[in-house]
Tab-separated table of C-alpha atoms and ligand atoms in Angstrom:
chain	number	residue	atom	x	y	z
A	1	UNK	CA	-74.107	172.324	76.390
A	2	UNK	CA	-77.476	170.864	76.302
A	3	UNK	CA	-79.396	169.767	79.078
A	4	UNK	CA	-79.002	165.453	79.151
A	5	UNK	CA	-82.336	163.674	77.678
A	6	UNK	CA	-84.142	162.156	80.418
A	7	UNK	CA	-83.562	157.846	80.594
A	8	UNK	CA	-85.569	156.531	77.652
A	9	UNK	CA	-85.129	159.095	75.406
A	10	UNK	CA	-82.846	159.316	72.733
A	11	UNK	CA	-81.638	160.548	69.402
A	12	UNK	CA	-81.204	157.936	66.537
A	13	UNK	CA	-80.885	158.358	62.720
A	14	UNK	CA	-84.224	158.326	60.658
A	15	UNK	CA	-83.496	158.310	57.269
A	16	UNK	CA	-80.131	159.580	57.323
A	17	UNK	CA	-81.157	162.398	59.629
A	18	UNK	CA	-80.647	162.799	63.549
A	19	UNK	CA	-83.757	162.506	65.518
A	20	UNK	CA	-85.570	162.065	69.058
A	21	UNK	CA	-86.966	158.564	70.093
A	22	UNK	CA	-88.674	156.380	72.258
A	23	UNK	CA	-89.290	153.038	72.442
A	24	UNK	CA	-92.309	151.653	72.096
A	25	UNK	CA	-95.420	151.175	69.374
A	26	UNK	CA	-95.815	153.614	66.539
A	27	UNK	CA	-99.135	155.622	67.199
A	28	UNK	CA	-98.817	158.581	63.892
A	29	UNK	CA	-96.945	157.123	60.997
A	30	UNK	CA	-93.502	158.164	62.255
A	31	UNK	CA	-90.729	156.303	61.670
A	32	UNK	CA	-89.692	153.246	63.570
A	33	UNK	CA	-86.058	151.555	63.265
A	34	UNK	CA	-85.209	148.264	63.448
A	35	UNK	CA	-84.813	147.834	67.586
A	36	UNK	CA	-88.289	149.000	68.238
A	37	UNK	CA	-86.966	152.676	68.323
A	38	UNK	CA	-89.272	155.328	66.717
A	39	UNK	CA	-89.070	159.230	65.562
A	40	UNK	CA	-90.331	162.046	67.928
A	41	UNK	CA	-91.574	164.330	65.515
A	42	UNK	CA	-90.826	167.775	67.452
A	43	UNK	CA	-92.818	169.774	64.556
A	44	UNK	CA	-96.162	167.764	66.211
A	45	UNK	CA	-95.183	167.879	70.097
A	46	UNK	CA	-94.385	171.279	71.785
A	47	UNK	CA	-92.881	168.877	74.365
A	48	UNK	CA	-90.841	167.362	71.693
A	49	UNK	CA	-89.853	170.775	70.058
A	50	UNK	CA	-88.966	171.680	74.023
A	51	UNK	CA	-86.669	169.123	74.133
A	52	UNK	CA	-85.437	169.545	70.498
A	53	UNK	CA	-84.429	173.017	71.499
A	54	UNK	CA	-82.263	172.007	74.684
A	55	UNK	CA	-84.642	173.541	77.397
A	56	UNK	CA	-84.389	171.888	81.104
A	57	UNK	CA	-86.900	169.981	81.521
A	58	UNK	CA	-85.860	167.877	84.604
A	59	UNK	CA	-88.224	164.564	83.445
A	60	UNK	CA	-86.283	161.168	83.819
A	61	UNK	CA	-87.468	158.335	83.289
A	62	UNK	CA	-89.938	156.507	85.218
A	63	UNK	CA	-91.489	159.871	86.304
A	64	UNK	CA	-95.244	159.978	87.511
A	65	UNK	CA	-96.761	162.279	85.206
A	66	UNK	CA	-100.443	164.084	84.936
A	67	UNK	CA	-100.601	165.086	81.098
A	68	UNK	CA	-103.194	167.214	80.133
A	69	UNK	CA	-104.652	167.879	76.620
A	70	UNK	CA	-103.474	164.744	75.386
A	71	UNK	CA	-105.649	164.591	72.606
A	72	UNK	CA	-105.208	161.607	70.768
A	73	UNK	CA	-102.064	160.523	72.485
A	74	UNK	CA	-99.068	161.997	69.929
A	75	UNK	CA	-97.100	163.345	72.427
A	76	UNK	CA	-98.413	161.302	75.463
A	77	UNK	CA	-97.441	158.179	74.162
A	78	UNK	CA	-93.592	159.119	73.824
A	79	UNK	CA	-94.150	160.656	77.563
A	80	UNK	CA	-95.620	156.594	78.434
A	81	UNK	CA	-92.624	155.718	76.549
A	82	UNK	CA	-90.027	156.385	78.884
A	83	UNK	CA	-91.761	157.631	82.007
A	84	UNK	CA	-93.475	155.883	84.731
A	85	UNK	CA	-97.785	156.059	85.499
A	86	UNK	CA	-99.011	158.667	82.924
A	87	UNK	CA	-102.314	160.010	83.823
A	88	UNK	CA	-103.579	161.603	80.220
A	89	UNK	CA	-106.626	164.146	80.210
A	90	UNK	CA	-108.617	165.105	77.606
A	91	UNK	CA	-112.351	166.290	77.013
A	92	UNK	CA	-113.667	165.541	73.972
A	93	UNK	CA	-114.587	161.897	72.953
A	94	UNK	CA	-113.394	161.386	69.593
A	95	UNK	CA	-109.459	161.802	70.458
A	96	UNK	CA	-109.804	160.397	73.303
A	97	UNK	CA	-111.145	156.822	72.165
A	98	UNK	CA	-107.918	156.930	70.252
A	99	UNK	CA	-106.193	157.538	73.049
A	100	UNK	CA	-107.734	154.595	74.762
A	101	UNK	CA	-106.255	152.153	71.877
A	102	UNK	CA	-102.704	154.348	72.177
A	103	UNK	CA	-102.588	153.112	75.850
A	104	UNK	CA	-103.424	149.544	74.535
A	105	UNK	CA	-99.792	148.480	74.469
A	106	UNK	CA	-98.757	151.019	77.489
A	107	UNK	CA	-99.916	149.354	80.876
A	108	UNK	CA	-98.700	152.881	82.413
A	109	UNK	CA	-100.993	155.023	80.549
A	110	UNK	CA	-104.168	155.778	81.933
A	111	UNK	CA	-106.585	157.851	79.661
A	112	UNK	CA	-109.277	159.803	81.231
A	113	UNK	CA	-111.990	161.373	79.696
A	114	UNK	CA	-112.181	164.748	82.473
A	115	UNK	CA	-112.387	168.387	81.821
A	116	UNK	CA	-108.828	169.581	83.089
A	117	UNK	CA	-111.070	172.640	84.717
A	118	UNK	CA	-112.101	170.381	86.799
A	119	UNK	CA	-109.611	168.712	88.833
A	120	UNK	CA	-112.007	167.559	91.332
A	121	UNK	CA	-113.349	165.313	89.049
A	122	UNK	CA	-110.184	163.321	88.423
A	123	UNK	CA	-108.691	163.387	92.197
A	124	UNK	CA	-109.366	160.066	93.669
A	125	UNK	CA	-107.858	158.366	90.266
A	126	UNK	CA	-104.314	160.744	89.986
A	127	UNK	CA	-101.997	160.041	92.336
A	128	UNK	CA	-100.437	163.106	94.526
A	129	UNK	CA	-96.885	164.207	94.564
A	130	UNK	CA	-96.052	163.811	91.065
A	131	UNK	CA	-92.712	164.450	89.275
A	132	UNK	CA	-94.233	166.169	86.549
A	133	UNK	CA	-97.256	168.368	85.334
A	134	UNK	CA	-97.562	168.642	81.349
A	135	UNK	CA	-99.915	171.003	80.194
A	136	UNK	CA	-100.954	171.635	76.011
A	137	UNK	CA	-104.360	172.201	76.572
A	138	UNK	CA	-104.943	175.346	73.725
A	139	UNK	CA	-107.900	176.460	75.713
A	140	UNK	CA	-109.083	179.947	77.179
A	141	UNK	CA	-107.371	180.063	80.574
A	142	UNK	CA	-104.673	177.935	80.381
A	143	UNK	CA	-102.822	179.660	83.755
A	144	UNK	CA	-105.795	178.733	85.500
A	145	UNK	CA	-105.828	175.103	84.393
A	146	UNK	CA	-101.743	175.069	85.465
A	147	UNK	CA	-103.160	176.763	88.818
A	148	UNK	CA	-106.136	173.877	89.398
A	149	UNK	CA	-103.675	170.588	89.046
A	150	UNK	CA	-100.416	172.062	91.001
A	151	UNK	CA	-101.921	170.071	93.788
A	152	UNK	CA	-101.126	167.282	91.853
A	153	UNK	CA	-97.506	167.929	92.019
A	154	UNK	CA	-94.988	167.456	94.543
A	155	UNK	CA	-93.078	170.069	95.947
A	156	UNK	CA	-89.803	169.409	93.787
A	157	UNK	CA	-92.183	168.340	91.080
A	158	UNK	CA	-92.208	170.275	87.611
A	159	UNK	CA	-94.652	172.199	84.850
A	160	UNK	CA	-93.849	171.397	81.552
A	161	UNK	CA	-96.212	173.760	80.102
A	162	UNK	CA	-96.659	175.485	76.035
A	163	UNK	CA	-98.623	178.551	75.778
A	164	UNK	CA	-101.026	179.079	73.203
A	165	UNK	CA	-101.559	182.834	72.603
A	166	UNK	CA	-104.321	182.816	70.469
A	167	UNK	CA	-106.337	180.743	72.568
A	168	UNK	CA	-106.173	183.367	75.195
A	169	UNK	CA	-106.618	185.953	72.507
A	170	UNK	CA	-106.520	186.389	68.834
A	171	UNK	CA	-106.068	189.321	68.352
A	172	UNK	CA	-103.439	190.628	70.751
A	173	UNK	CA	-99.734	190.661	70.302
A	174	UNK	CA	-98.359	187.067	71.693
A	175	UNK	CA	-96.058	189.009	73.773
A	176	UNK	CA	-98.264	190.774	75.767
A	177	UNK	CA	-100.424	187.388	75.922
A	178	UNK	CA	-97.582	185.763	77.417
A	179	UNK	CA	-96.684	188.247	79.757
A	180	UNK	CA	-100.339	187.951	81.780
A	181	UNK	CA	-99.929	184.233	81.325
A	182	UNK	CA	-96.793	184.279	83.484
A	183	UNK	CA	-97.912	186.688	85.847
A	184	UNK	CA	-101.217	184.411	86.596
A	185	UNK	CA	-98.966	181.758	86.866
A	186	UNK	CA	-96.832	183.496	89.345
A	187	UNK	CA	-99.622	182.822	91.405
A	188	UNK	CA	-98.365	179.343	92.105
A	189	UNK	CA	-95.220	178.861	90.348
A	190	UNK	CA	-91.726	179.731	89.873
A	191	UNK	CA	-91.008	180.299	86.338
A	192	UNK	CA	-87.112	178.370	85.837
A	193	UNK	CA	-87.299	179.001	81.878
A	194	UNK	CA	-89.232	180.466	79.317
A	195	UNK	CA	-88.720	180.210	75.801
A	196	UNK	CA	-90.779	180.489	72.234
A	197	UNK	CA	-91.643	177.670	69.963
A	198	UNK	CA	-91.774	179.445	66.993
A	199	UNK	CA	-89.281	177.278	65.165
A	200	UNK	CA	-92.438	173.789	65.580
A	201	UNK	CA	-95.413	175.920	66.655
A	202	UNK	CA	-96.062	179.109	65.826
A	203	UNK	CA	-96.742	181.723	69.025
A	204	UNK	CA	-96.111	179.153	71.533
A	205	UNK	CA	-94.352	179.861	74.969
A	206	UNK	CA	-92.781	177.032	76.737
A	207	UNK	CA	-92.705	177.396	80.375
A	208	UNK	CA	-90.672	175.413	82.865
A	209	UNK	CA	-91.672	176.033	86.217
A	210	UNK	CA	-91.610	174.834	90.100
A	211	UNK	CA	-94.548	174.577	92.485
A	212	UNK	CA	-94.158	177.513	94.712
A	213	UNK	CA	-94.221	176.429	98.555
A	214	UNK	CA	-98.346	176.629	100.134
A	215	UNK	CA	-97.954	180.162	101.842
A	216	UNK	CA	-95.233	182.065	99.985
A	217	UNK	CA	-97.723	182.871	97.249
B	301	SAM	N1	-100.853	167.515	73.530
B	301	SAM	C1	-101.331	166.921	72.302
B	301	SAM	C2	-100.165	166.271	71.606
B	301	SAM	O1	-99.103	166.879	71.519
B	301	SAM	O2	-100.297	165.126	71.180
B	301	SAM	C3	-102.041	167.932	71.439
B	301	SAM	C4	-103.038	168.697	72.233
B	301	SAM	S1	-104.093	169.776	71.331
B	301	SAM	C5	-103.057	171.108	70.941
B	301	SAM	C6	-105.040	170.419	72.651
B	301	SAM	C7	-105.988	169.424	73.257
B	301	SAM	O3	-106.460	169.950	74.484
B	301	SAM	C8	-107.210	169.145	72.383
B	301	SAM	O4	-107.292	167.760	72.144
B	301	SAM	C9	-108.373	169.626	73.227
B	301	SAM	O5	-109.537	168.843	73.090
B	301	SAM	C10	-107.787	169.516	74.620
B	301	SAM	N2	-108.414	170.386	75.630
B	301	SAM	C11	-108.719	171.695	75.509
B	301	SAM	N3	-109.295	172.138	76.646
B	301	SAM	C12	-109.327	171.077	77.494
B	301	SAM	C13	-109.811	170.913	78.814
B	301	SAM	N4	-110.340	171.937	79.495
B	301	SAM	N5	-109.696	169.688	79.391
B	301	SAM	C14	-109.145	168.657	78.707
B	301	SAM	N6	-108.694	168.762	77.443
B	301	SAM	C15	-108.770	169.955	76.853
Protein backbone atom coordinates (compact mmCIF):
# COMPACT_ATOMS: atom_id res chain seq x y z
CA UNK A 1 0.00 0.00 0.00
CA UNK A 2 1.16 3.42 -0.66
CA UNK A 3 2.60 5.67 1.68
CA UNK A 4 -0.57 8.41 2.79
CA UNK A 5 -0.13 11.97 0.91
CA UNK A 6 0.95 14.43 3.34
CA UNK A 7 -2.30 17.04 4.60
CA UNK A 8 -2.91 19.27 1.59
CA UNK A 9 -2.21 17.08 -0.96
CA UNK A 10 -4.46 15.19 -2.91
CA UNK A 11 -5.54 13.33 -5.99
CA UNK A 12 -8.58 14.73 -7.99
CA UNK A 13 -9.81 14.06 -11.58
CA UNK A 14 -8.37 16.38 -14.40
CA UNK A 15 -10.01 15.74 -17.38
CA UNK A 16 -11.31 12.45 -16.71
CA UNK A 17 -7.94 11.31 -15.44
CA UNK A 18 -6.65 10.82 -11.71
CA UNK A 19 -4.16 13.32 -10.63
CA UNK A 20 -2.08 15.07 -7.69
CA UNK A 21 -3.21 18.55 -6.32
CA UNK A 22 -2.85 21.38 -4.27
CA UNK A 23 -4.66 24.16 -3.53
CA UNK A 24 -3.77 27.27 -4.35
CA UNK A 25 -3.01 29.72 -7.63
CA UNK A 26 -2.07 28.19 -10.93
CA UNK A 27 1.67 29.18 -11.63
CA UNK A 28 2.35 26.76 -15.30
CA UNK A 29 -0.84 26.32 -17.20
CA UNK A 30 -1.93 23.19 -15.33
CA UNK A 31 -5.19 22.48 -14.74
CA UNK A 32 -7.30 23.95 -12.01
CA UNK A 33 -10.91 22.53 -10.96
CA UNK A 34 -13.63 24.23 -9.84
CA UNK A 35 -12.77 24.41 -5.76
CA UNK A 36 -9.50 26.10 -6.32
CA UNK A 37 -7.82 22.59 -6.70
CA UNK A 38 -5.07 22.32 -9.40
CA UNK A 39 -2.94 19.41 -11.28
CA UNK A 40 0.60 18.43 -10.01
CA UNK A 41 2.14 17.63 -13.11
CA UNK A 42 4.66 14.77 -11.85
CA UNK A 43 6.32 14.68 -15.53
CA UNK A 44 7.68 18.54 -14.43
CA UNK A 45 8.46 17.91 -10.54
CA UNK A 46 10.84 15.03 -9.49
CA UNK A 47 9.11 15.74 -6.14
CA UNK A 48 5.84 15.23 -7.78
CA UNK A 49 6.97 12.08 -9.80
CA UNK A 50 8.37 10.97 -6.04
CA UNK A 51 5.18 11.12 -4.76
CA UNK A 52 3.42 9.80 -7.94
CA UNK A 53 5.48 6.70 -7.49
CA UNK A 54 4.48 5.98 -3.70
CA UNK A 55 7.99 6.72 -2.12
CA UNK A 56 7.97 7.84 1.78
CA UNK A 57 8.44 10.98 1.92
CA UNK A 58 7.39 11.83 5.56
CA UNK A 59 6.26 15.79 4.56
CA UNK A 60 2.82 16.79 6.17
CA UNK A 61 1.48 19.59 5.98
CA UNK A 62 2.49 22.71 7.54
CA UNK A 63 6.16 21.51 7.41
CA UNK A 64 9.08 24.17 7.52
CA UNK A 65 10.84 23.55 4.45
CA UNK A 66 14.36 24.91 2.82
CA UNK A 67 13.83 24.17 -1.05
CA UNK A 68 16.62 24.50 -3.11
CA UNK A 69 16.82 24.94 -6.94
CA UNK A 70 13.50 26.23 -7.10
CA UNK A 71 13.85 27.79 -10.25
CA UNK A 72 10.90 29.48 -11.21
CA UNK A 73 8.72 28.06 -8.52
CA UNK A 74 6.91 24.79 -10.45
CA UNK A 75 7.41 22.54 -7.87
CA UNK A 76 7.90 25.03 -4.93
CA UNK A 77 4.70 26.46 -5.21
CA UNK A 78 2.74 23.04 -4.70
CA UNK A 79 5.42 22.52 -1.68
CA UNK A 80 3.91 26.44 -0.36
CA UNK A 81 0.73 24.84 -1.15
CA UNK A 82 0.30 22.61 1.59
CA UNK A 83 3.34 23.10 3.79
CA UNK A 84 4.19 25.65 6.27
CA UNK A 85 7.36 28.64 5.81
CA UNK A 86 9.05 27.59 2.49
CA UNK A 87 12.41 29.05 2.17
CA UNK A 88 13.08 28.70 -1.90
CA UNK A 89 16.78 29.10 -3.28
CA UNK A 90 17.83 29.75 -6.46
CA UNK A 91 20.85 31.56 -8.27
CA UNK A 92 20.15 32.90 -11.31
CA UNK A 93 17.92 36.07 -11.72
CA UNK A 94 15.65 35.44 -14.44
CA UNK A 95 13.68 32.37 -12.67
CA UNK A 96 13.92 33.71 -9.79
CA UNK A 97 11.96 37.12 -10.43
CA UNK A 98 9.29 34.66 -11.39
CA UNK A 99 9.55 33.12 -8.44
CA UNK A 100 9.13 36.34 -6.60
CA UNK A 101 5.52 36.88 -8.38
CA UNK A 102 4.82 32.82 -7.63
CA UNK A 103 5.16 33.75 -3.88
CA UNK A 104 2.82 36.79 -4.56
CA UNK A 105 -0.28 34.93 -3.42
CA UNK A 106 1.82 32.54 -0.87
CA UNK A 107 2.59 34.66 2.37
CA UNK A 108 4.73 31.39 3.36
CA UNK A 109 7.04 31.46 0.54
CA UNK A 110 10.08 33.25 0.82
CA UNK A 111 12.28 33.44 -2.41
CA UNK A 112 15.89 34.06 -2.08
CA UNK A 113 18.19 34.84 -4.58
CA UNK A 114 21.56 32.73 -2.76
CA UNK A 115 23.95 30.31 -4.23
CA UNK A 116 22.89 26.99 -2.35
CA UNK A 117 26.99 26.52 -2.09
CA UNK A 118 26.83 28.91 0.09
CA UNK A 119 24.78 28.38 3.02
CA UNK A 120 26.40 31.00 4.98
CA UNK A 121 24.95 33.43 2.97
CA UNK A 122 21.33 32.54 3.66
CA UNK A 123 21.70 31.58 7.59
CA UNK A 124 20.38 34.44 9.52
CA UNK A 125 17.08 34.41 7.10
CA UNK A 126 16.31 30.21 7.26
CA UNK A 127 15.14 29.14 10.23
CA UNK A 128 16.97 25.97 12.04
CA UNK A 129 15.43 22.66 12.78
CA UNK A 130 13.43 22.21 9.80
CA UNK A 131 11.09 19.30 8.87
CA UNK A 132 12.31 19.08 5.53
CA UNK A 133 15.35 19.66 3.10
CA UNK A 134 14.37 19.52 -0.78
CA UNK A 135 17.10 19.51 -3.01
CA UNK A 136 16.78 19.65 -7.35
CA UNK A 137 19.56 21.71 -7.85
CA UNK A 138 21.10 19.81 -11.37
CA UNK A 139 24.46 21.22 -10.53
CA UNK A 140 28.10 19.69 -10.24
CA UNK A 141 28.23 18.52 -6.62
CA UNK A 142 24.97 18.07 -5.62
CA UNK A 143 26.10 15.68 -2.33
CA UNK A 144 27.99 18.52 -1.28
CA UNK A 145 25.16 21.04 -1.54
CA UNK A 146 22.86 18.19 0.56
CA UNK A 147 26.08 18.15 2.96
CA UNK A 148 26.24 22.31 3.35
CA UNK A 149 22.29 22.84 4.39
CA UNK A 150 21.85 19.56 6.77
CA UNK A 151 22.42 22.13 9.42
CA UNK A 152 19.34 23.44 8.43
CA UNK A 153 17.50 20.41 9.41
CA UNK A 154 16.41 19.04 12.55
CA UNK A 155 17.44 15.90 13.80
CA UNK A 156 14.13 13.94 12.79
CA UNK A 157 14.01 16.28 9.85
CA UNK A 158 14.16 14.81 6.17
CA UNK A 159 16.11 15.10 2.50
CA UNK A 160 13.91 14.96 -0.21
CA UNK A 161 16.55 14.94 -2.71
CA UNK A 162 16.63 13.89 -7.03
CA UNK A 163 19.90 13.14 -8.46
CA UNK A 164 20.93 14.38 -11.63
CA UNK A 165 23.63 12.12 -13.16
CA UNK A 166 24.67 14.02 -15.90
CA UNK A 167 25.29 16.99 -14.01
CA UNK A 168 27.87 15.14 -12.07
CA UNK A 169 28.99 13.55 -15.28
CA UNK A 170 27.97 13.03 -18.80
CA UNK A 171 29.51 10.64 -19.77
CA UNK A 172 29.52 7.94 -17.11
CA UNK A 173 26.99 5.26 -16.55
CA UNK A 174 24.13 6.84 -14.09
CA UNK A 175 24.68 3.92 -11.95
CA UNK A 176 27.99 4.34 -11.05
CA UNK A 177 27.13 8.26 -10.74
CA UNK A 178 24.70 7.42 -8.22
CA UNK A 179 26.61 5.14 -6.33
CA UNK A 180 29.47 8.04 -5.34
CA UNK A 181 26.51 10.32 -4.85
CA UNK A 182 25.25 8.14 -1.99
CA UNK A 183 28.43 7.35 -0.60
CA UNK A 184 29.27 11.33 -0.28
CA UNK A 185 26.10 11.58 1.15
CA UNK A 186 26.75 8.94 3.67
CA UNK A 187 28.80 11.49 5.01
CA UNK A 188 25.86 13.05 6.76
CA UNK A 189 22.89 11.07 6.05
CA UNK A 190 21.06 7.95 6.35
CA UNK A 191 19.78 6.90 3.10
CA UNK A 192 15.77 5.44 4.08
CA UNK A 193 14.96 4.98 0.18
CA UNK A 194 16.34 5.23 -3.06
CA UNK A 195 14.63 4.91 -6.17
CA UNK A 196 14.93 6.04 -10.13
CA UNK A 197 12.79 8.54 -11.87
CA UNK A 198 13.07 7.27 -15.08
CA UNK A 199 9.35 6.93 -15.66
CA UNK A 200 9.16 11.64 -15.35
CA UNK A 201 12.91 12.32 -15.60
CA UNK A 202 15.22 10.52 -17.25
CA UNK A 203 18.53 9.31 -15.00
CA UNK A 204 17.23 10.76 -11.91
CA UNK A 205 17.75 9.14 -8.37
CA UNK A 206 15.41 10.06 -5.67
CA UNK A 207 16.86 9.90 -2.32
CA UNK A 208 15.04 9.93 0.99
CA UNK A 209 17.26 10.35 3.74
CA UNK A 210 17.73 11.29 7.66
CA UNK A 211 20.27 13.67 9.18
CA UNK A 212 22.78 11.43 10.73
CA UNK A 213 23.40 12.38 14.56
CA UNK A 214 26.75 15.25 14.90
CA UNK A 215 29.48 12.57 15.83
CA UNK A 216 28.38 9.22 14.40
CA UNK A 217 29.61 10.33 10.99
N1 LIG B 1 13.05 22.35 -8.75
C1 LIG B 1 12.54 23.06 -9.90
C2 LIG B 1 11.10 22.65 -10.10
O1 LIG B 1 10.80 21.47 -10.03
O2 LIG B 1 10.26 23.53 -10.29
C3 LIG B 1 13.39 22.83 -11.12
C4 LIG B 1 14.83 23.04 -10.81
S1 LIG B 1 15.94 23.00 -12.17
C5 LIG B 1 16.04 21.31 -12.55
C6 LIG B 1 17.44 23.28 -11.33
C7 LIG B 1 17.58 24.68 -10.79
O3 LIG B 1 18.67 24.70 -9.88
C8 LIG B 1 17.89 25.71 -11.88
O4 LIG B 1 16.91 26.73 -11.82
C9 LIG B 1 19.26 26.24 -11.50
O5 LIG B 1 19.43 27.61 -11.77
C10 LIG B 1 19.28 25.95 -10.01
N2 LIG B 1 20.62 25.83 -9.42
C11 LIG B 1 21.67 25.13 -9.90
N3 LIG B 1 22.73 25.28 -9.08
C12 LIG B 1 22.32 26.08 -8.06
C13 LIG B 1 22.98 26.59 -6.92
N4 LIG B 1 24.25 26.28 -6.64
N5 LIG B 1 22.26 27.38 -6.08
C14 LIG B 1 20.97 27.68 -6.35
N6 LIG B 1 20.32 27.24 -7.44
C15 LIG B 1 20.98 26.44 -8.27
Amino acid sequence: MSPALPAGVERRRFDGRERLATRGDPVYGEPQDDEGWRAWDAGRSKLGAMLEIGMDLGIDGDDGVLYLGAASGTTVSHVADFAGPTYAVEFAPRPTRDLVGVAESRPNLFPLLKDAREPETYAHVVESDLDCLIQDVATRGQATVALRNREFLAPDGRLLAAFKARSEDVLSDPAEVFDDVLAELRAGYEILETQRLDRFHDDHLAVVAEPRPEGSE
